[in-house]
Short mmCIF file of C-alpha atoms in Angstrom, two decimals:
data_model
loop_
_atom_site.label_atom_id
_atom_site.label_comp_id
_atom_site.label_asym_id
_atom_site.label_seq_id
_atom_site.Cartn_x
_atom_site.Cartn_y
_atom_site.Cartn_z
CA MET A 1 25.07 35.92 10.16
CA SER A 2 23.79 34.04 7.16
CA LEU A 3 26.39 31.48 7.63
CA LEU A 4 25.42 30.96 11.10
CA PRO A 5 23.68 27.02 10.59
CA ARG A 6 26.34 26.42 8.58
CA ILE A 7 29.02 27.10 10.84
CA GLY A 8 27.01 25.56 14.06
CA HIS A 9 26.43 22.32 12.18
CA SER A 10 30.73 21.76 11.76
CA PHE A 11 30.89 22.58 15.24
CA GLY A 12 28.27 20.15 16.86
CA VAL A 13 26.58 23.26 18.53
CA SER A 14 23.15 24.81 17.53
CA GLU A 15 22.40 27.67 15.04
CA GLY A 16 21.57 30.15 18.75
CA THR A 17 24.98 29.14 20.08
CA ALA A 18 26.52 29.61 17.24
CA GLY A 19 25.03 33.31 16.98
CA THR A 20 28.05 33.55 19.52
CA LEU A 21 30.23 34.43 17.39
CA VAL A 22 28.54 37.66 16.10
CA SER A 23 27.98 38.83 19.76
CA VAL A 24 31.20 38.36 21.03
CA TYR A 25 32.39 40.22 17.26
CA ALA A 26 29.94 43.29 17.77
CA ILE A 27 30.57 43.44 21.75
CA VAL A 28 34.45 43.35 21.01
CA VAL A 29 33.95 46.36 18.21
CA THR A 30 31.71 48.06 20.55
CA ILE A 31 34.05 48.21 23.33
CA GLY A 32 37.58 48.77 21.25
CA SER A 33 36.71 51.43 18.88
CA ILE A 34 37.44 54.34 20.72
CA PRO A 35 40.23 52.83 23.05
CA LEU A 36 42.14 51.94 19.86
CA GLY A 37 40.88 54.75 17.97
CA VAL A 38 42.94 56.84 20.33
CA ALA A 39 46.20 54.35 20.82
CA LEU A 40 46.49 54.47 16.60
CA ALA A 41 45.44 58.28 16.31
CA SER A 42 49.21 59.25 16.02
CA LEU A 43 50.28 56.53 13.81
CA SER A 44 50.62 56.64 9.88
CA ARG A 45 47.31 55.97 8.72
CA ARG A 46 49.08 54.40 5.29
CA TRP A 47 50.72 51.73 7.27
CA THR A 48 48.24 51.39 9.64
CA LEU A 49 45.50 51.05 7.06
CA ALA A 50 47.96 48.47 5.33
CA ILE A 51 48.73 46.04 8.78
CA LEU A 52 45.02 46.52 9.87
CA ALA A 53 43.53 44.39 6.73
CA ALA A 54 46.47 42.15 6.42
CA GLY A 55 45.90 41.28 10.40
CA PHE A 56 42.06 41.26 8.98
CA ALA A 57 43.16 38.74 6.83
CA ILE A 58 45.17 36.77 9.62
CA ALA A 59 42.16 36.55 12.10
CA ASN A 60 39.72 34.91 9.47
CA VAL A 61 42.30 32.25 8.13
CA GLY A 62 42.67 31.34 11.52
CA PHE A 63 38.82 31.17 12.02
CA ALA A 64 38.31 29.42 8.93
CA PHE A 65 41.18 26.84 10.43
CA SER A 66 39.73 26.71 13.81
CA THR A 67 39.34 22.53 15.14
CA ASN A 68 36.54 23.67 17.88
CA PHE A 69 34.39 26.34 18.62
CA VAL A 70 36.12 28.04 21.32
CA GLU A 71 38.55 28.61 18.68
CA ALA A 72 36.48 29.83 16.36
CA VAL A 73 34.91 32.23 18.98
CA VAL A 74 38.60 33.76 19.99
CA PHE A 75 39.31 34.39 16.74
CA ARG A 76 36.28 36.33 15.62
CA ALA A 77 37.04 38.54 18.93
CA VAL A 78 40.45 39.17 17.36
CA GLY A 79 38.62 39.71 14.26
CA GLY A 80 36.42 42.46 15.80
CA GLY A 81 39.54 44.06 17.11
CA VAL A 82 40.32 44.49 14.40
CA HIS A 83 37.30 45.85 12.50
CA ALA A 84 36.99 48.31 15.77
CA ALA A 85 40.64 49.73 14.58
CA PHE A 86 40.17 49.68 10.80
CA PHE A 87 36.56 51.53 10.67
CA GLY A 88 37.70 54.19 12.99
CA ILE A 89 40.48 55.02 10.63
CA ILE A 90 39.17 54.48 7.23
CA PHE A 91 36.68 57.29 7.61
CA VAL A 92 38.42 59.90 8.69
CA THR A 93 41.11 58.92 6.71
CA ALA A 94 38.83 59.80 3.64
CA ALA A 95 37.69 62.90 5.40
CA GLU A 96 41.34 63.69 6.08
CA LEU A 97 42.37 63.15 2.25
CA SER A 98 39.49 64.96 0.28
CA GLY A 99 39.24 68.40 2.21
CA PRO A 100 35.61 70.04 3.37
CA ALA A 101 34.66 70.89 -0.06
CA ARG A 102 34.93 67.41 -1.73
CA ARG A 103 34.41 65.67 2.15
CA GLY A 104 30.39 64.79 1.30
CA VAL A 105 31.89 62.67 -1.62
CA ALA A 106 34.67 60.96 -0.43
CA LEU A 107 32.09 59.56 2.55
CA ALA A 108 29.63 58.89 0.60
CA ILE A 109 32.18 56.50 -1.76
CA ILE A 110 33.10 54.76 1.88
CA GLY A 111 29.83 54.31 2.66
CA LEU A 112 28.80 53.14 -0.97
CA GLY A 113 31.50 50.25 -0.16
CA VAL A 114 30.17 49.87 2.73
CA THR A 115 26.46 49.65 2.70
CA CYS A 116 27.45 47.76 -0.92
CA GLY A 117 29.27 44.94 1.08
CA LEU A 118 26.90 44.00 3.05
CA ALA A 119 24.13 44.26 0.87
CA PHE A 120 25.65 42.16 -2.19
CA GLY A 121 28.01 40.13 -0.11
CA VAL A 122 25.63 38.10 2.46
CA PRO A 123 24.04 37.09 -0.66
CA LEU A 124 26.93 36.09 -2.82
CA GLY A 125 28.62 34.39 0.50
CA THR A 126 26.05 32.25 0.77
CA ALA A 127 25.52 31.22 -1.90
CA LEU A 128 29.21 30.33 -2.52
CA GLY A 129 29.24 28.71 1.04
CA ALA A 130 26.24 26.22 -0.48
CA VAL A 131 28.73 25.17 -3.07
CA PHE A 132 32.20 25.01 -1.20
CA GLY A 133 31.55 25.63 2.72
CA TRP A 134 32.15 28.07 4.60
CA ARG A 135 35.95 27.85 5.37
CA ASP A 136 36.31 28.60 2.07
CA ILE A 137 34.44 31.33 1.96
CA PHE A 138 36.51 33.08 5.14
CA LEU A 139 39.87 31.84 3.20
CA VAL A 140 38.82 33.98 -0.27
CA ALA A 141 37.34 36.90 1.75
CA SER A 142 42.05 36.89 3.70
CA GLY A 143 43.02 36.84 -0.23
CA LEU A 144 40.84 40.16 -0.56
CA LEU A 145 42.24 41.59 2.36
CA LEU A 146 45.90 41.11 1.69
CA ILE A 147 44.96 42.89 -1.86
CA ALA A 148 43.39 45.77 -0.17
CA ALA A 149 46.45 45.59 2.17
CA ALA A 150 48.98 46.23 -0.60
CA LEU A 151 47.24 48.84 -2.08
CA PHE A 152 46.76 50.60 0.97
CA ALA A 153 50.66 50.49 1.14
CA ILE A 154 51.14 51.63 -2.60
CA LEU A 155 48.44 54.15 -3.38
CA LEU A 156 47.80 55.99 0.12
CA PRO A 157 49.78 59.12 0.25
CA ARG A 158 52.05 59.76 3.51
CA SER A 159 50.11 61.64 6.57
CA ARG A 160 51.76 63.18 9.35
CA PRO A 161 51.12 61.72 12.85
CA GLU A 162 48.67 63.66 14.84
CA PRO A 163 50.06 64.79 18.28
CA GLN A 164 49.13 62.45 21.14
CA SER A 165 48.59 65.75 22.96
CA GLY A 166 45.62 66.72 20.14
CA THR A 167 44.06 63.35 21.24
CA ARG A 168 43.80 63.96 24.38
CA ASP A 169 41.72 67.04 24.01
CA GLN A 170 39.63 65.27 22.07
CA VAL A 171 38.81 62.19 24.37
CA LYS A 172 37.75 65.14 26.49
CA THR A 173 35.75 66.51 24.39
CA LEU A 174 33.38 63.42 24.27
CA ALA A 175 32.06 64.04 27.89
CA ARG A 176 30.77 66.62 26.07
CA ARG A 177 26.70 66.68 26.37
CA PRO A 178 26.35 67.24 22.59
CA VAL A 179 28.44 65.13 21.59
CA VAL A 180 26.97 62.04 24.13
CA ALA A 181 23.59 63.41 22.82
CA SER A 182 24.50 63.11 19.64
CA ALA A 183 25.77 59.32 19.48
CA LEU A 184 23.03 58.18 21.33
CA LEU A 185 20.36 59.70 18.69
CA ILE A 186 22.73 57.62 15.97
CA THR A 187 22.67 54.28 18.61
CA LEU A 188 18.54 54.85 18.97
CA LEU A 189 18.32 55.29 14.94
CA LEU A 190 20.28 52.00 13.78
CA THR A 191 18.97 50.10 17.16
CA GLY A 192 15.80 50.22 15.57
CA HIS A 193 17.44 49.75 12.00
CA TYR A 194 18.70 46.56 13.34
CA LEU A 195 15.75 45.48 15.32
CA ALA A 196 14.20 45.15 12.16
CA TYR A 197 16.73 44.10 9.66
CA THR A 198 18.04 41.18 11.92
CA TYR A 199 14.79 39.51 11.65
CA ILE A 200 12.84 40.40 8.48
CA ALA A 201 14.27 37.16 7.30
CA THR A 202 12.05 35.64 9.33
CA PHE A 203 9.06 38.04 9.18
CA LEU A 204 8.77 37.45 5.38
CA HIS A 205 8.79 33.69 5.81
CA HIS A 206 6.09 34.11 8.56
CA VAL A 207 3.89 36.10 6.03
CA GLY A 208 4.22 33.46 3.18
CA LEU A 209 7.39 34.54 1.14
CA ASN A 210 9.36 31.74 -0.34
CA GLN A 211 13.43 31.80 0.00
CA GLY A 212 13.69 32.58 -3.38
CA GLY A 213 11.08 35.57 -3.02
CA ILE A 214 13.01 36.54 0.48
CA ALA A 215 16.48 36.46 -1.09
CA ALA A 216 14.79 38.69 -3.98
CA ALA A 217 13.49 41.16 -1.32
CA PHE A 218 16.96 41.45 -0.21
CA PHE A 219 18.74 42.19 -3.43
CA ALA A 220 15.97 44.83 -3.70
CA PHE A 221 17.32 46.21 -0.94
CA GLY A 222 21.02 45.80 -1.85
CA VAL A 223 20.54 47.97 -5.16
CA CYS A 224 18.32 50.64 -3.50
CA ALA A 225 20.64 51.00 -0.86
CA ALA A 226 23.88 51.67 -3.20
CA ALA A 227 21.35 54.52 -4.49
CA GLY A 228 21.02 55.73 -1.24
CA SER A 229 24.38 55.93 -0.69
CA ALA A 230 25.22 57.51 -4.03
CA LEU A 231 22.52 60.25 -3.07
CA ALA A 232 24.24 60.85 -0.20
CA GLY A 233 27.23 62.95 -1.12
CA ILE A 234 24.14 65.28 -2.84
CA ALA A 235 22.20 65.42 0.37
CA HIS A 236 25.63 66.42 3.04
CA LYS A 237 26.06 69.47 0.52
CA VAL A 238 22.34 70.63 1.89
CA ALA A 239 22.07 70.08 5.07
CA PRO A 240 23.37 65.77 7.06
CA HIS A 241 21.28 66.52 9.78
CA LEU A 242 17.98 66.82 7.54
CA ALA A 243 18.84 64.59 5.46
CA SER A 244 19.34 62.24 7.92
CA ALA A 245 15.80 63.25 9.29
CA VAL A 246 14.19 62.29 5.74
CA ALA A 247 16.24 59.11 5.80
CA ALA A 248 15.23 57.66 9.14
CA LEU A 249 11.52 58.89 8.09
CA LEU A 250 12.20 56.75 4.52
CA ILE A 251 12.98 53.52 6.94
CA SER A 252 9.83 54.40 9.56
CA GLY A 253 7.87 54.72 6.56
CA ALA A 254 8.77 51.12 4.96
CA LEU A 255 9.05 49.29 7.94
CA ALA A 256 5.67 50.72 8.47
CA LEU A 257 4.05 49.75 5.36
CA ILE A 258 6.02 46.38 5.75
CA GLY A 259 4.41 45.87 9.39
CA LEU A 260 1.13 46.61 8.71
CA GLY A 261 0.90 46.17 4.86
CA VAL A 262 2.68 42.47 4.04
CA GLN A 263 0.04 40.16 5.31
CA PRO A 264 -0.16 36.23 4.22
CA GLN A 265 -1.45 35.19 1.04
CA SER A 266 -0.83 39.07 -0.32
CA SER A 267 1.00 40.38 -3.47
CA SER A 268 4.94 40.39 -2.55
CA ALA A 269 5.14 43.27 -4.19
CA LEU A 270 4.30 45.40 -1.35
CA ALA A 271 6.74 43.24 0.25
CA PHE A 272 9.62 44.48 -2.47
CA VAL A 273 8.90 48.16 -2.86
CA GLY A 274 8.80 48.21 1.25
CA MET A 275 12.63 46.32 1.56
CA GLY A 276 13.56 49.12 -1.26
CA VAL A 277 12.63 52.40 0.40
CA TRP A 278 13.88 50.93 3.40
CA GLY A 279 17.22 50.14 1.97
CA LEU A 280 17.45 53.58 -0.23
CA GLY A 281 17.16 55.12 3.69
CA TYR A 282 19.58 52.80 5.34
CA GLY A 283 21.66 53.09 2.13
CA ALA A 284 21.78 57.20 2.36
CA LEU A 285 22.37 57.01 6.68
CA VAL A 286 26.13 54.95 6.47
CA PRO A 287 28.03 58.19 5.23
CA LEU A 288 25.08 60.83 6.22
CA ILE A 289 26.28 59.65 9.86
CA GLN A 290 29.77 59.85 9.57
CA SER A 291 29.64 63.29 8.25
CA ILE A 292 26.69 64.09 11.34
CA GLY A 293 29.98 62.86 13.89
CA ILE A 294 32.78 64.24 12.02
CA THR A 295 31.17 68.07 11.48
CA SER A 296 28.48 67.96 14.89
CA PHE A 297 31.59 66.19 17.34
CA VAL A 298 33.32 69.52 18.19
CA GLY A 299 36.56 69.03 19.28
CA ALA A 300 36.75 65.43 18.49
CA GLU A 301 36.33 64.59 14.64
CA ARG A 302 38.94 62.54 14.50
CA LEU A 303 37.59 60.40 17.26
CA ALA A 304 34.21 60.21 15.58
CA PRO A 305 34.04 57.49 13.67
CA SER A 306 35.71 55.12 16.10
CA VAL A 307 32.00 56.61 18.53
CA ILE A 308 30.16 55.66 15.35
CA ASN A 309 31.60 52.13 15.05
CA SER A 310 30.77 51.45 18.72
CA SER A 311 27.41 52.84 18.22
CA PHE A 312 26.47 50.55 15.01
CA ASN A 313 27.77 47.71 16.67
CA LEU A 314 26.43 48.45 19.89
CA ALA A 315 22.98 48.24 18.45
CA ILE A 316 23.67 45.38 16.21
CA PHE A 317 23.86 43.98 19.65
CA ALA A 318 21.23 45.91 21.27
CA GLY A 319 19.02 45.31 17.74
CA ALA A 320 19.25 41.04 18.13
CA THR A 321 18.54 40.76 21.68
CA ILE A 322 15.46 43.14 22.21
CA GLY A 323 13.98 41.62 18.73
CA ALA A 324 14.79 38.02 20.43
CA ALA A 325 12.86 39.13 23.39
CA ALA A 326 10.02 40.38 21.94
CA LEU A 327 9.71 37.64 19.31
CA SER A 328 9.81 34.92 22.15
CA ILE A 329 6.62 37.01 23.34
CA GLY A 330 4.59 37.92 19.92
CA PRO A 331 4.90 37.25 16.25
CA PRO A 332 7.82 38.75 14.03
CA THR A 333 5.50 41.86 12.85
CA VAL A 334 6.01 43.26 16.20
CA VAL A 335 9.64 42.97 15.70
CA VAL A 336 9.51 45.45 12.46
CA LEU A 337 6.68 47.97 14.41
CA ALA A 338 8.59 48.26 17.10
CA GLY A 339 11.86 49.18 14.69
CA ALA A 340 9.26 51.51 12.73
CA VAL A 341 9.05 53.48 15.92
CA LEU A 342 12.08 54.39 16.90
CA ALA A 343 13.32 55.22 13.25
CA ALA A 344 10.23 57.47 13.63
CA LEU A 345 11.73 58.80 16.98
CA SER A 346 15.07 59.09 15.76
CA ALA A 347 13.89 61.23 12.48
CA ALA A 348 11.90 63.50 15.13
CA LEU A 349 15.22 63.68 16.97
CA LEU A 350 17.04 64.52 14.06
CA GLY A 351 14.76 67.43 12.61
CA ARG A 352 14.75 69.07 16.21
CA GLN A 353 18.53 69.23 15.82
CA SER A 354 18.08 70.55 12.41
CA ARG A 355 16.37 73.05 12.84
CA THR A 356 18.83 74.22 16.23
CA ARG A 357 21.52 74.29 13.94
CA HIS A 358 20.47 76.35 11.21
CA GLY A 359 18.45 78.82 12.99
#
């Protein structure tokens, strides 16, 4: 998202129009995650992940060499489809390879990779993009994806394909009330996060932080998010629903602190503390949510990551859309506090689920 102004300028479109690249990507992932998860369930995990990583690289190369905005949108849509399939498989593969006893650790490791990629990849890509150009960044990413594809093909063990009949049974299970309720709760929580996260830079600029201060605040978020992902591997062994409720409370409290406590001309230290606590909560949520899906979606465990993948991207789209509407009628503080309210509501519902499951 940080490269959108440069991308829009290169194609001669506004930053708002360039945002279509993000919206299209998120919509494709939201719609495609479950169908692609079903379609690929009976294929070898090893070769499916290798081919998808290579496909992602090809989509990025196509995007980097796009000559007009329409081509760029098409290649981002293709990338979204690959993303939908990849993240629907990678978490369940980690859970299968690790076994029940080590599942929490495995999911935490994958979650740590995702969190660190988002937390540190964005500022790194921004910095490199300013020096080399956004197209070069996507070409470098393509090279890394090809290396990942080779590692998947070499290092992953062979897996026995899942019977297609079992997959059909899991699809039917997705319509059950507990599964739908869990998916909606996850979407609600993530919408609260992305509602604030999408526009937090706007808020920080509004209260007087310069670009260096905003970058430092995001760095604090990233470092603490990495720590949160590491801690989630331990929390998983206790109770994922309760741990997720605590993480949601951390997010809600941090957003309330930022929205109410950080004012123009106030100390930037409070913003850094709030961003750090927020990052700690969000970093823990990434693997914990996957754990909730795999343990709560009884009868549809292998499709849980696909459902959660859809929830993540639906939340990204909803958060950005709702936030844009809120900013049109009020200051950025409204968006941050709205995110705090949604996170608090989600924490209460997760706590209730935890009490129900554990008596």
